[in-house]
Each structure stands twice: as structure tokens, then as C-alpha cells.
CSV table of C-alpha atoms and ligand atoms in Angstrom, one decimal:
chain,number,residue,atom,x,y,z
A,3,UNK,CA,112.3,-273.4,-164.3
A,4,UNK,CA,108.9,-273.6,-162.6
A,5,UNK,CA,110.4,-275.1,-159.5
A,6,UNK,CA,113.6,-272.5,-159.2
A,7,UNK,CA,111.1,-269.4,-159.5
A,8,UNK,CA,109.2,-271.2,-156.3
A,9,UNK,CA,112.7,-271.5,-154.8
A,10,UNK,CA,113.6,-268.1,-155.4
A,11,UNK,CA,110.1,-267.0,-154.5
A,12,UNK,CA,110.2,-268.8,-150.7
A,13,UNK,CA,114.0,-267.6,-150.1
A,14,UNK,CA,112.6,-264.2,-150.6
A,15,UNK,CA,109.7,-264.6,-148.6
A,16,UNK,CA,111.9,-266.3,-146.3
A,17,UNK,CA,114.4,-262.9,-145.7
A,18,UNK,CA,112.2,-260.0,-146.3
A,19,UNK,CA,108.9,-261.1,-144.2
A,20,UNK,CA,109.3,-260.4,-140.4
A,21,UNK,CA,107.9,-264.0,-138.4
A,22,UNK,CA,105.1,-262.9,-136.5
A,23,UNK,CA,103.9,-265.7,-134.3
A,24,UNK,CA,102.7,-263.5,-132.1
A,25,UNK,CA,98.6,-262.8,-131.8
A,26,UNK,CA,96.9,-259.4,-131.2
A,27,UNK,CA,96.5,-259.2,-127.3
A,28,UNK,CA,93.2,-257.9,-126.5
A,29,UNK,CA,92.8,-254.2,-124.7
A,30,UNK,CA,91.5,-253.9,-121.9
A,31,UNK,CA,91.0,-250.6,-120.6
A,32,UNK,CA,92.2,-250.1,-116.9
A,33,UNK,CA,89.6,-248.2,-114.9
A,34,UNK,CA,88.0,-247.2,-118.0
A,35,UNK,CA,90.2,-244.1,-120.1
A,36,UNK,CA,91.9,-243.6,-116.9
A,37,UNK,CA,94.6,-241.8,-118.5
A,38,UNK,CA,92.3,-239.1,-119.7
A,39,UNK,CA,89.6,-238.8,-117.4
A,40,UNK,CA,88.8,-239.8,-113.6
A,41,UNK,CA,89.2,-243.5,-113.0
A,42,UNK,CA,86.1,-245.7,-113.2
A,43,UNK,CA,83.8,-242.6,-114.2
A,44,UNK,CA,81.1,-243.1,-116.6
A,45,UNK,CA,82.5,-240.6,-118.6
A,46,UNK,CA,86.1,-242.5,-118.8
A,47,UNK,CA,83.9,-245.5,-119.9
A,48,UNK,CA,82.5,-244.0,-122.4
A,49,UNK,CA,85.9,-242.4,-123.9
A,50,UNK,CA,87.6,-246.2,-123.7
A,51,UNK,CA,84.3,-247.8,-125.4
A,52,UNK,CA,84.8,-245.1,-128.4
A,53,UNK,CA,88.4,-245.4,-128.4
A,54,UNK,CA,87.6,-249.0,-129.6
A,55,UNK,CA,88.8,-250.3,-126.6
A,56,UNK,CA,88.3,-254.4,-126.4
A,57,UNK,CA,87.3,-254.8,-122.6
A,58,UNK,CA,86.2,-252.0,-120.2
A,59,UNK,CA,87.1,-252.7,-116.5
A,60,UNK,CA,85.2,-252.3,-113.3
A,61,UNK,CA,86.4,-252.9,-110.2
A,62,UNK,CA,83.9,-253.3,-107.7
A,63,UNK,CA,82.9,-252.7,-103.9
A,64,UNK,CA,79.4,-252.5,-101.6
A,65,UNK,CA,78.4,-250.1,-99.8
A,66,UNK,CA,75.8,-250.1,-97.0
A,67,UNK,CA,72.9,-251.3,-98.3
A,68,UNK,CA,74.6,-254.1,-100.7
A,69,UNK,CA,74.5,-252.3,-103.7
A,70,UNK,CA,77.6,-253.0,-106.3
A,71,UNK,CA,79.5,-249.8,-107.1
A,72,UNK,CA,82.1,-249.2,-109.2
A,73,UNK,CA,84.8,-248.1,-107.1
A,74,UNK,CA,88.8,-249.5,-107.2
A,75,UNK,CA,89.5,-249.1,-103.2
A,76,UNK,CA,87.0,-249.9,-99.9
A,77,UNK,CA,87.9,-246.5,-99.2
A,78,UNK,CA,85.9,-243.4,-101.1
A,79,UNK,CA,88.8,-240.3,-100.0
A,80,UNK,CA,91.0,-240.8,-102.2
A,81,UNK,CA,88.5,-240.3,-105.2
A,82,UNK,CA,85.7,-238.4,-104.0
A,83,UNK,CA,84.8,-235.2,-101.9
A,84,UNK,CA,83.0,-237.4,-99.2
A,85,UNK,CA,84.9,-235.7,-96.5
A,86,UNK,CA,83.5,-232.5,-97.5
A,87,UNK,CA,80.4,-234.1,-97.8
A,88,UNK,CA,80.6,-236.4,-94.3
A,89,UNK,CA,83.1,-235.0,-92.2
A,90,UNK,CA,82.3,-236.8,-89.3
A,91,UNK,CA,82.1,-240.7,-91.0
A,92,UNK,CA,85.5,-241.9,-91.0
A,93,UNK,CA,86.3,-245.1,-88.9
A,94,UNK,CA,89.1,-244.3,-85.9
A,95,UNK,CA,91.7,-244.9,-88.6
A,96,UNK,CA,91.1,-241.9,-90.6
A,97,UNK,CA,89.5,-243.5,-93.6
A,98,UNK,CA,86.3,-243.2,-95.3
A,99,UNK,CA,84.9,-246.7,-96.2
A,100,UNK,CA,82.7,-247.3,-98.8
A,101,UNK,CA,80.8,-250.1,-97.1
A,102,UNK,CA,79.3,-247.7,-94.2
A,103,UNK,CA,77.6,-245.2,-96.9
A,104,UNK,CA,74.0,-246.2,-98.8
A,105,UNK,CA,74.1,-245.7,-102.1
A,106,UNK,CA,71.8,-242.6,-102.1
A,107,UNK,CA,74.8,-241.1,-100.0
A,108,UNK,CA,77.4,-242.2,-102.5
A,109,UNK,CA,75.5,-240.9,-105.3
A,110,UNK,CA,75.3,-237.2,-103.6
A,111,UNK,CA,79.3,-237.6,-103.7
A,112,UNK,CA,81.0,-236.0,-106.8
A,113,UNK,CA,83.9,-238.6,-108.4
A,114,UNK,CA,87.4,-237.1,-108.9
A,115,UNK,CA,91.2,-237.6,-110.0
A,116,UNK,CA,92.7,-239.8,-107.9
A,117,UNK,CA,95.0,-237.8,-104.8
A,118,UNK,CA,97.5,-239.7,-102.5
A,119,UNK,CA,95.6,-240.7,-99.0
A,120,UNK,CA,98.7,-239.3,-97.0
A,121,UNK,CA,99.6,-236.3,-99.3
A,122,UNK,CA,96.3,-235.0,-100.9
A,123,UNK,CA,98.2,-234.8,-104.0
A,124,UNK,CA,97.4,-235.6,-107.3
A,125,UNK,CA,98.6,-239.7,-108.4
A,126,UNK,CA,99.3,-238.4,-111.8
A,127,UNK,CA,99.9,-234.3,-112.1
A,128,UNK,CA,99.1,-234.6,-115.9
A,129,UNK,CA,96.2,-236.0,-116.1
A,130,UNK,CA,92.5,-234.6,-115.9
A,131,UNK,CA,92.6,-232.1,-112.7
A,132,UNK,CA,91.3,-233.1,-109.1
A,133,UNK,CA,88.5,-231.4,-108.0
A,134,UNK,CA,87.3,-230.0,-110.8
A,135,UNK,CA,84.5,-232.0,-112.4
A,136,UNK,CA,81.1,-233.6,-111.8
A,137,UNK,CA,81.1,-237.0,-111.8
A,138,UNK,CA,79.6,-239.7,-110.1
A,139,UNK,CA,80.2,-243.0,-108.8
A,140,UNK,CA,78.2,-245.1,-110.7
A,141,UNK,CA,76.7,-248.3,-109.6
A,142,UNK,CA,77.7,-251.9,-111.4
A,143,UNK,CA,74.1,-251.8,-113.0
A,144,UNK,CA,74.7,-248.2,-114.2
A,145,UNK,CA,78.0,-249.6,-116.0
A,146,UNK,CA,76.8,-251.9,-117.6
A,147,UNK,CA,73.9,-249.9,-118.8
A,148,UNK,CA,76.4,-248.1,-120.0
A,149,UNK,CA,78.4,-250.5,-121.7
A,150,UNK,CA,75.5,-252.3,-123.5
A,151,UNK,CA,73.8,-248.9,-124.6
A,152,UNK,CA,77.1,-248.1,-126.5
A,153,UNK,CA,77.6,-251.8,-127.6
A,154,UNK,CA,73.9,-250.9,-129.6
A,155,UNK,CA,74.2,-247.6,-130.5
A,156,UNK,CA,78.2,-248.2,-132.2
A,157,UNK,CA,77.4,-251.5,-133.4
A,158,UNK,CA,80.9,-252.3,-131.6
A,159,UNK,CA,80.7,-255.2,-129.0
A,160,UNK,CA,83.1,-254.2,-126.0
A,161,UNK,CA,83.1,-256.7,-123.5
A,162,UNK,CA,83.5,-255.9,-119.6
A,163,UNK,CA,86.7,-257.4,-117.6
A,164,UNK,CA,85.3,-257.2,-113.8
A,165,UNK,CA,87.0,-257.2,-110.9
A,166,UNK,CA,85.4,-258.4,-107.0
A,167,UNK,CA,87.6,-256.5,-105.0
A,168,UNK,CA,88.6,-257.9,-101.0
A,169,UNK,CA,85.9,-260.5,-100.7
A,170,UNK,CA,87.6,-261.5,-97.0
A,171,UNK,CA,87.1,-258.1,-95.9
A,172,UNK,CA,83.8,-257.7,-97.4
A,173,UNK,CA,82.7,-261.0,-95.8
A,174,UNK,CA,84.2,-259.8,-92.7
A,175,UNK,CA,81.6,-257.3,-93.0
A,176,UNK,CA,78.9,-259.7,-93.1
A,177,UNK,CA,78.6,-259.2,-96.4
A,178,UNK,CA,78.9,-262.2,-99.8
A,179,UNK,CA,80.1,-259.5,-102.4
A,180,UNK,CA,80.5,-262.4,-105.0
A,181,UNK,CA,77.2,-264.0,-104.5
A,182,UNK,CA,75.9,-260.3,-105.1
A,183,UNK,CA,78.3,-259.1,-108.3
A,184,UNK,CA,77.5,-262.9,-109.7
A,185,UNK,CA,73.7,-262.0,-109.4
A,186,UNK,CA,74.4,-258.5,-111.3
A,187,UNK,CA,76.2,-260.2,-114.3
A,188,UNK,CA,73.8,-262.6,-114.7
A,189,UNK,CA,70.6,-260.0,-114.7
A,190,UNK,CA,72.6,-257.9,-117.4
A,191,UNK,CA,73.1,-261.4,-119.3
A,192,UNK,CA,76.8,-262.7,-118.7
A,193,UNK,CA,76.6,-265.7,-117.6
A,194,UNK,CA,78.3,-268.1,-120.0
A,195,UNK,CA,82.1,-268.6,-120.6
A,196,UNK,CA,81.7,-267.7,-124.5
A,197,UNK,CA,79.9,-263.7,-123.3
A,198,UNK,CA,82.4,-261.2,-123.7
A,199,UNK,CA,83.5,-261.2,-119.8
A,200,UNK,CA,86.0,-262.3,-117.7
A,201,UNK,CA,85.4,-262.1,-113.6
A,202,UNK,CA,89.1,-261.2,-112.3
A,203,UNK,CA,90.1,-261.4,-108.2
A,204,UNK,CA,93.5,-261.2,-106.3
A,205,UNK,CA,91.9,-263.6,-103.7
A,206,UNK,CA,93.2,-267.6,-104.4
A,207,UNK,CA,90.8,-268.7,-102.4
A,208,UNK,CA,87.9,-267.2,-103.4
A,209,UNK,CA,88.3,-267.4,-107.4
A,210,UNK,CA,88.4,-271.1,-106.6
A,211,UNK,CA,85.1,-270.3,-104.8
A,212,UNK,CA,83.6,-268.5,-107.8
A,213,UNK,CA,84.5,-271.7,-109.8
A,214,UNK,CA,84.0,-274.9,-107.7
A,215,UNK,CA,81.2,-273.0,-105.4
A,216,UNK,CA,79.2,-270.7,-106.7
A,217,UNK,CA,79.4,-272.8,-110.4
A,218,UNK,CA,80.6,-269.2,-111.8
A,219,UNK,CA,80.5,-269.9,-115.7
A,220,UNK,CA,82.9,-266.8,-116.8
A,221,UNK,CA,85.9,-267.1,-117.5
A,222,UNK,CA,87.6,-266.5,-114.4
A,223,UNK,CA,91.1,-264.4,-113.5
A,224,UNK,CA,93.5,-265.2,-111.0
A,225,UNK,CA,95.1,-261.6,-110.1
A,226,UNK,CA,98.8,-262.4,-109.0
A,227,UNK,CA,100.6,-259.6,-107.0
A,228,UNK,CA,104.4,-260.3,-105.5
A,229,UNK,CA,104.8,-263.2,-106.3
A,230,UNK,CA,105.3,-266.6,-104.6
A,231,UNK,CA,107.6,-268.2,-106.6
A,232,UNK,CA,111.9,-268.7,-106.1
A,233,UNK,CA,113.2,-266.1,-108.3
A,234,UNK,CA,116.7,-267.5,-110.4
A,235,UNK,CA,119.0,-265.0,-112.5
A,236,UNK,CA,115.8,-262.9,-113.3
A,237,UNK,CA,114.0,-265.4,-114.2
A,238,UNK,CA,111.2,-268.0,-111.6
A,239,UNK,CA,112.4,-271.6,-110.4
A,240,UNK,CA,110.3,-273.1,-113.5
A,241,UNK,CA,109.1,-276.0,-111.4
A,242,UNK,CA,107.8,-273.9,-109.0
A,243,UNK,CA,106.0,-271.9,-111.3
A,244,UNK,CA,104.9,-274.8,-113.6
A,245,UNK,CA,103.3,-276.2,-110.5
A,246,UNK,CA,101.9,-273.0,-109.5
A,247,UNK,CA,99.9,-272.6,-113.2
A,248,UNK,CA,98.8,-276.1,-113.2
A,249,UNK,CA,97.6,-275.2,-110.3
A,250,UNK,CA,95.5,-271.8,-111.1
A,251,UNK,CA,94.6,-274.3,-114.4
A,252,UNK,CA,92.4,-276.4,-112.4
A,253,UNK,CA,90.0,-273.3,-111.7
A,254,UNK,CA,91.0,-270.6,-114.2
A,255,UNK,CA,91.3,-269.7,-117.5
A,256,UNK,CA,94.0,-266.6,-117.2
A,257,UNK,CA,96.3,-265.4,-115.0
A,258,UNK,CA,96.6,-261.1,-114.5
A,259,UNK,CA,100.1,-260.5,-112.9
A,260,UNK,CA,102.3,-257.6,-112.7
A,261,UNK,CA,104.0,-256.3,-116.0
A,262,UNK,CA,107.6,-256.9,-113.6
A,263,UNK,CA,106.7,-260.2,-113.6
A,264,UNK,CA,106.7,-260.7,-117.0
A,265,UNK,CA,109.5,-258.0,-118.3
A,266,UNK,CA,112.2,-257.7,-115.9
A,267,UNK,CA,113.9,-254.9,-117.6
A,268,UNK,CA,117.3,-254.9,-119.9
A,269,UNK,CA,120.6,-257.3,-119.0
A,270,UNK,CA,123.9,-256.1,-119.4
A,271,UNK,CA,124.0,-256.8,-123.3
A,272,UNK,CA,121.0,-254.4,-123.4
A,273,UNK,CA,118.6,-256.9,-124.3
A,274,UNK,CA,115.2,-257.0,-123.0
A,275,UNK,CA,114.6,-259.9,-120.0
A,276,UNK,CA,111.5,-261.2,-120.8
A,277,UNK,CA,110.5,-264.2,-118.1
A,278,UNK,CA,109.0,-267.6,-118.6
A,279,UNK,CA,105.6,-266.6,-117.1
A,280,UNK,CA,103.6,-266.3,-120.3
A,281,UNK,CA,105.4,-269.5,-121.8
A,282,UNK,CA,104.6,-271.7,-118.9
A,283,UNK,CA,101.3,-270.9,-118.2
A,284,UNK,CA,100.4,-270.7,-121.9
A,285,UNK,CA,101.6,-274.5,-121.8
A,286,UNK,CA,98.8,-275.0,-119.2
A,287,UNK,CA,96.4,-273.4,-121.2
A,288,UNK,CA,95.8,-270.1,-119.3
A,289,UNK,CA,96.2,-266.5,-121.0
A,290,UNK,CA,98.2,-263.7,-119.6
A,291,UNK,CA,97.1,-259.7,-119.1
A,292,UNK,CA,99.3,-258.0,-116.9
A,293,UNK,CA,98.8,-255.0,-115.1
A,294,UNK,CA,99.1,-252.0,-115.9
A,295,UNK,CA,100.4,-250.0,-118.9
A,296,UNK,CA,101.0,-246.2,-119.2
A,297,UNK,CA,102.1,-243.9,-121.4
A,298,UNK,CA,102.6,-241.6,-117.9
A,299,UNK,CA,104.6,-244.1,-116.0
A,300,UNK,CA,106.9,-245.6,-118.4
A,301,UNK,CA,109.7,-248.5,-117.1
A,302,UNK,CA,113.1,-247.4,-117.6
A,303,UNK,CA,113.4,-250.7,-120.5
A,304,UNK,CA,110.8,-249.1,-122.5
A,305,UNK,CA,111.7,-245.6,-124.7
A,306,UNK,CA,107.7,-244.8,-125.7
A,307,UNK,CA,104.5,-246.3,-125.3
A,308,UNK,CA,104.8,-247.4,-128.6
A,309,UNK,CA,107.9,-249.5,-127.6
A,310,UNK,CA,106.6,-250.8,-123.8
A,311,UNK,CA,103.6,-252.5,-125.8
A,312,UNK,CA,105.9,-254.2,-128.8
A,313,UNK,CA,107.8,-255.9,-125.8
A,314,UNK,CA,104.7,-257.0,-124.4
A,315,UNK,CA,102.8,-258.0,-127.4
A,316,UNK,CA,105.6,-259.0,-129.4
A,317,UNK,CA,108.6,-260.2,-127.3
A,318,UNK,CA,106.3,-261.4,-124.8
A,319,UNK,CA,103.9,-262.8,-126.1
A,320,UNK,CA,100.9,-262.0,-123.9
A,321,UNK,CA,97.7,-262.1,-124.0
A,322,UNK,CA,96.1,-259.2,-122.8
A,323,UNK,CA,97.2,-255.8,-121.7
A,324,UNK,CA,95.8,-253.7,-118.7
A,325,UNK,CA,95.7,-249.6,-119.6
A,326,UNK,CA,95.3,-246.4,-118.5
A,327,UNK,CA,95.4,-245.4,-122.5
A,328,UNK,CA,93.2,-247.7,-124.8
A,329,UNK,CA,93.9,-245.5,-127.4
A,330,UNK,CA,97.5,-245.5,-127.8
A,331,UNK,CA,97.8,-249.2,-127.1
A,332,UNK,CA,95.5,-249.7,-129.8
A,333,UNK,CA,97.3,-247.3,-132.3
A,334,UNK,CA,101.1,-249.5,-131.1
A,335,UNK,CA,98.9,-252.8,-131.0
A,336,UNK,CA,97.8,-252.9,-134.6
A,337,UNK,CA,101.1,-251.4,-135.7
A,338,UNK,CA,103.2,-254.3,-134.8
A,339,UNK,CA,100.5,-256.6,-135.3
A,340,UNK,CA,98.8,-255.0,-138.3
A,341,UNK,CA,97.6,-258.6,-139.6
A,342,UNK,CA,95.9,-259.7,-136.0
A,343,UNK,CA,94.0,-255.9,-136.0
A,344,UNK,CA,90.8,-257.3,-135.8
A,345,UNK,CA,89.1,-257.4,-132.4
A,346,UNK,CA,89.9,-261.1,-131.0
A,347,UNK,CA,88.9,-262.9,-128.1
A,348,UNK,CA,91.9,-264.8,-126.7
A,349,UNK,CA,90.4,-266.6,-124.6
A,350,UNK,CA,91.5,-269.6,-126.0
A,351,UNK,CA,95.1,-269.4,-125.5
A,352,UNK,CA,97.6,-270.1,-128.4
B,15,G3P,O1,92.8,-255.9,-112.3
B,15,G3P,C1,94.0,-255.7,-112.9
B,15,G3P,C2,94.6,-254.6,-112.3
B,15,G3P,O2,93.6,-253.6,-112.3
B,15,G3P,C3,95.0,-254.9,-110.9
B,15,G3P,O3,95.4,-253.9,-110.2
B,15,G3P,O4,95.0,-252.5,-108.3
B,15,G3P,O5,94.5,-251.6,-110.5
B,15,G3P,O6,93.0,-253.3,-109.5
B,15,G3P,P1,94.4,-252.8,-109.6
B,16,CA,CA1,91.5,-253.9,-111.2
């Protein structure tokens, strides 16, 4: 009798409980709220860090006199008013570069909504208005002030998710931005591969410098735009691609590439293509965060928010998600995953 209840008991456990072998991916908020307020403002940090965001991003250039700041582009005119400001420092191409101001010039600039370079219109219409605000662009140090201020004060640990933006170019300025962000991290006390950081960079070549050269202990990155690999029937050629993680395996612990690249879209039969990215480099040991979800720019596959970050935390499996809107990915996160709601740190992949 005993063993036909535990029968019955399993059979009904085994229909009416959805199999969730999925794990919550961690948030990390893109730009800081970016969504909400003007991208990498302190102010946007702030908002992401008490929206219980996981991670807070920083992407990161120099400017003059070698000082990190937090800033996404080389160039400061498409987020700043530094052609009011300087209207006779652009290079012969037009463009305002961050690298030829000190950072007691950049601070006198105010931080805005991001406009288009070529238009002067707004990237996003609904979001916080251009031009109307008094924000800064704050330096790397100021960030993580920032950061580790609120980590005390909310008794929340939110870990930073930084990013060393066009090393070549930088270096082609006669300038080691690494060398210098490395040196930052370290004073503010990450250093180690268990802190709550991860150093990301587009550049092969020099995230296998961070690692093999300058002994970077974080864990490290590798950004992944178009990619390089054969595409087949929506999917990659899989030995291609296995080669290609074992690869990144040898000097990373995470790959960030582009949501396309891991959701294709909807086949004919109207279900969702989801590639083998996530599975193949989770079999070398690396965890995935693609790039870049937003309630604002929804692909055509995905109905609501809600829905774009079930595919990707549920149907594919990642482990990490870049956005513009920490709190709604939160809210959609611990919805479908309501047993994984806990803050994790995947950086041990599954
Ligand atoms: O770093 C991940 C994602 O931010 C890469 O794209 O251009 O926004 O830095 P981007
Ligand atoms: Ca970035």
C-alpha cells in the first residue's frame, strides 16, 4: 500500500511539476539603469544598484592625462554637451575624442541621453530626455565609490561587470589602458577571481593579454560581435564553434555575444530557434551573457519583456543577461525561475 501511495505520489509529481533545469542567470545592468536614466551616469548606477540589480557595468576609456572614465565610446558628442563646451576640439573628422580632454575638462562637461552622431536625435525617444539634466561623467574611481558606498549602506553586495574599451586604439595613442583599469580594480580591491567582478573586452587579443600577460586574476570576458563561425540552417558549423570555445577556454571564463547569436528568431512551425552557442561553450566550461536586453527594442520573436527573458533564461539556458532594465528582468527572472531567486554567482558554469 505504502509503495503504491509513493507511486502515485512520483507520477503526480512527475505531470504537474514543470522541469526546470535551468539556473537563475545573473543581471547585469547595461550602462547602469540605462533604460531610465542617461547611460553610465552615477545617477543610473545608483537606480540599477537599488533595483537589486546583480552586476553594474562600466565601460571604460582615458582621457588626456590617463585617468579611467566611465564613458561607452572614444568619442564624448554623442553623450555630452562638449561641443558647446569646446567647439573648436574636434579632430579633422568631426568627432570629439575623449582621449584629447583632461579630466578637469571632462568633468566641467554635463552627461546626457544618448543622440545619434549623424542626426542629433535621440537613440531612444522614450527614455529620460536629452539635454535636460546635470550629470557628470564620472571617473572609474568615482564608480566604484559609488558601488561600494551602496554595497555598505543596503547591506546588498552588487558586483561590477567592467568593460576596457579599444585597447589597439588606445595603445595607438601611446597609452596601456589595461595596465591602467587593472591598477584601478586592484586599489578598490578586485583582484581575485572569487570578488564579485568580471573584466569583459571585444579585443581577442588583448583578453588573452589580460590573462597570460598582465596575470589578470578576474574572471575575464571574451565580448564576441559578428561572428566568425560558418552559419548552417540557423544554426553555427558545431566544429567550428567547438574549436572556437575551446579556444576562448584556454584564457576565459565567459563568453558575451550578441542576443542574435544565441536566439535566431521563430522557424516556420513558430517555434523559437534557439542556437547551440550556450550548449557548446557550457561544455567547455565558459558561461554565456549576451548583449543587450530591452523592454524598448523588443525582437520581433519575443511578445514582452517578460517573454524575451523566459527564452533566454529558460529556453536558452544562459548565464547572464546584459540590460537596459534591471528591474523588469529581475521581476521576469524570478518569475520563471522563482526557486533560483536568490542572488547567484554563475561563474561556475552548470
Ligand atoms: O559589454 C556588453 C555589451 O555592453 C557590449 O556592447 O557596445 O554596449 O558595450 P556595448
Ligand atoms: Ca559594454
Amino acid at each position: 500500500m505504502m509503495q503504491l501511495t509513493r507511486l502515485l505520489l512520483a507520477l503526480l509529481l512527475a505531470t504537474s511539476t514543470p522541469i526546470v533545469d535551468a539556473k537563475a542567470p545573473i543581471v547585469i545592468a547595461h550602462r547602469g539603469a540605462s533604460g531610465y536614466l542617461p547611460e553610465h551616469t552615477l545617477a543610473a548606477k545608483a537606480l540599477a544598484h537599488g533595483m537589486g540589480a546583480d552586476y553594474l557595468e562600466q565601460d571604460v576609456v582615458l582621457t588626456k592625462d590617463s585617468i579611467p572614465i566611465v564613458l561607452h565610446d572614444i568619442h564624448l558628442d554623442t553623450v555630452t554637451n562638449v561641443t558647446e563646451l569646446f567647439p573648436d576640439r574636434q579632430r579633422d573628422d568631426g568627432r570629439y575624442y575623449a582621449i584629447d580632454f583632461t579630466v578637469a575638462e571632462v568633468k566641467r562637461l554635463r552627461a546626457t541621453e544618448r543622440v545619434d552622431a549623424k542626426t542629433n536625435k535621440t537613440v531612444f525617444p522614450r527614455r529620460f530626455p536629452p539635454h535636460a539634466s546635470h550629470f557628470t561623467v564620472p571617473t572609474l574611481a568615482e564608480e566604484l565609490e559609488l558601488i561600494q558606498g551602496l554595497n555598505k549602506s543596503s547591506g546588498r553586495q552588487a558586483g561590477i561587470y567592467t568593460e576596457i574599451k579599444s585597447p589597439a586604439w588606445h595603445r595607438s595613442e601611446g597609452k596601456d589602458i589595461s595596465k591602467i583599469v587593472l591598477e584601478v580594480l586592484g586599489r578598490y580591491g578586485y583582484r581575485e577571481a572569487s570578488d564579485a567582478a568580471y573584466l569583459q573586452c571585444f579585443d581577442v587579443v588583448e583578453t588573452k593579454r589580460l590573462r597570460q600577460e598582465l596575470n589578470c586574476r578576474l574572471k575575464l570576458v571574451q565580448l564576441l560581435g559578428a561572428n566568425n563561425w560558418k552559419e548552417v540552417d540557423s544554426d553555427f558549423d558545431l566544429e567550428e564553434l567547438a574549436r572556437s570555445m575551446r579556444e576562448i577556454a584556454k584564457y576565459a571564463e565567459g563568453i558575451g555575444p550578441r542576443m542574435s547569436d544565441v536566439v535566431r528568431g521563430r522557424g516556420t512551425d513558430g517555434n523559437l530557434i534557439v542556437t547551440s552557442l550556450v550548449a557548446v561553450a557550457h561544455q567547455h566550461g565558459l558561461v554565456v551573457h549576451p548583449y543587450t536586453l530591452r523592454a524598448d527594442a523588443l525582437p520581433g520573436y519575443s511578445e514582452s519583456f517578460d517573454e524575451l527573458v523566459k527564452h533566454f533564461s529558460v529556453d536558452a539556458k544562459v548565464d547572464g543577461l546584459f540590460t537596459d532594465f534591471p528591474d523588469q528582468a529581475l521581476r521576469a527572472r524570478n518569475h520563471h525561475l522563482p526557486e533560483s531567486k536568490a542572488t547567484e554567482d554563475t561563474s561556475a558554469p552548470r
